[in-house]
Amino acid sequence: MTAENHDSFGLIAIAKQTRLAAMKLGVLSTAARNEAIKAIASALLSAQDEIIQANMIDCEAAAKEGIAKPLYKRLELDEHKLRDNIAGVKDIGKLPDPVGSVQIHRKLDSDLILKRVTCPLGVLGVIFEARPEAAIQIASLAIKSGNGVILKGGKEAIRSCEAIVKAIKQGLSQTTVDPDAVQLLTTREETLELLKLDKYVDLIIPRGSNSFVKFVQQNTSIAVLGHAEGICHLYIDQAADIDKAVNITVDAKTHYPAACNAIETLLVHQEIASSFLPQVAEALQKLKVELRGDTATQSILSKILPATETDWETEYSDLILSIKIVDSLPEAINHINEYGSKHTDAIITEDIEAAETFLSLVNAAGVYHNCSTRFADGFRYGFGAEVGISTQQIPPRGPVGLEGLVTYKYKMTGNGHIASSYTGENAKPFLHKDL
């Protein structure tokens, strides 16, 4: 069922249903879960006209309300984007099963065997703003990994999400997976109540603005996976190939500026600045990018706006780019580690030693050499899709796919063994032999 305007008791009932469905799902075979993924893809394809129509209505309503341009871009779900997402669902079905993998298989003693085996987390609570395709990606990853999921989309995407979840449930109804494994909430009040369901929900994944993610983190006792900001940097080293650097800069800023993996700050070594900056500025300004620079940058690009301290801390999610000239590789690394969000940062250089230094010392989930930060994406990594990107230090980190949605348990089998046999004066020794 789809949840609409439920009070806290109704939401608890839905969470219980989801947990029960997840328990059943978690013990299904790999083949059964893969069949469910195929059914989801087929149902989404059959419902594509309905989904696109619903999204058009959402977009029209959002435009009338004056939605910000970056959010509007995230809200749009055209035929091509939907097709790519359905392809991503199919790819998830082809991935190895993350459930039931034996990580440790060890003989502690004769007939005393220890295994560490991966298992589903349980129930995911995923709250996202304007991006309706997140419902497709997350529901598919949840089913594949044996998890139930409670989705809460933004109000601006409500019709799109309802059409998507309706199709997903129709697909699941043709399989052995209980459709209650996927639920949709639609009101702000339900978001607040969802954050209180620590008895039924095992992980909260927020996807949205910096302020939104911080709000979630501060208002729940449930574990939270996500990133608050996407302040990505591109550093142009003195040993950079200029043509390569220009092309990568343009892609990293303009390919999809609303994405969290688009660059917001460009750092340029002083030795290459006078030759590189005019070329990159011309290419970016042709694509309507507003440039802001520090004093040194303005001495080369006289017509651009000044950059302030606030610019180094800002995720624009728009066609705006701040530029800073640095004296050295260490200064670039220090700037990134001070102002970056630990998302994705890149260096352009033909100096392998400089590249290795950058990749080792920049503290981010993704560190790249001679390629665009726009590759920071679960689909591009071959994960099929992602539930989000994590910038925390502990795993999972970066784009989180199936491997981030399982935990593990220790399973031990004995034959009358007791712990006291292994302590005291005549203690038996452990074998600790890996099998």
mmCIF file of C-alpha atoms in Angstrom, residues 205 393 421:
data_model
loop_
_atom_site.group_PDB
_atom_site.id
_atom_site.type_symbol
_atom_site.label_atom_id
_atom_site.label_comp_id
_atom_site.label_asym_id
_atom_site.label_seq_id
_atom_site.Cartn_x
_atom_site.Cartn_y
_atom_site.Cartn_z
ATOM 1 C CA ILE A 205 19.528 7.757 3.758
ATOM 2 C CA GLN A 393 35.366 8.319 6.849
ATOM 3 C CA SER A 421 37.091 -26.239 27.944
#
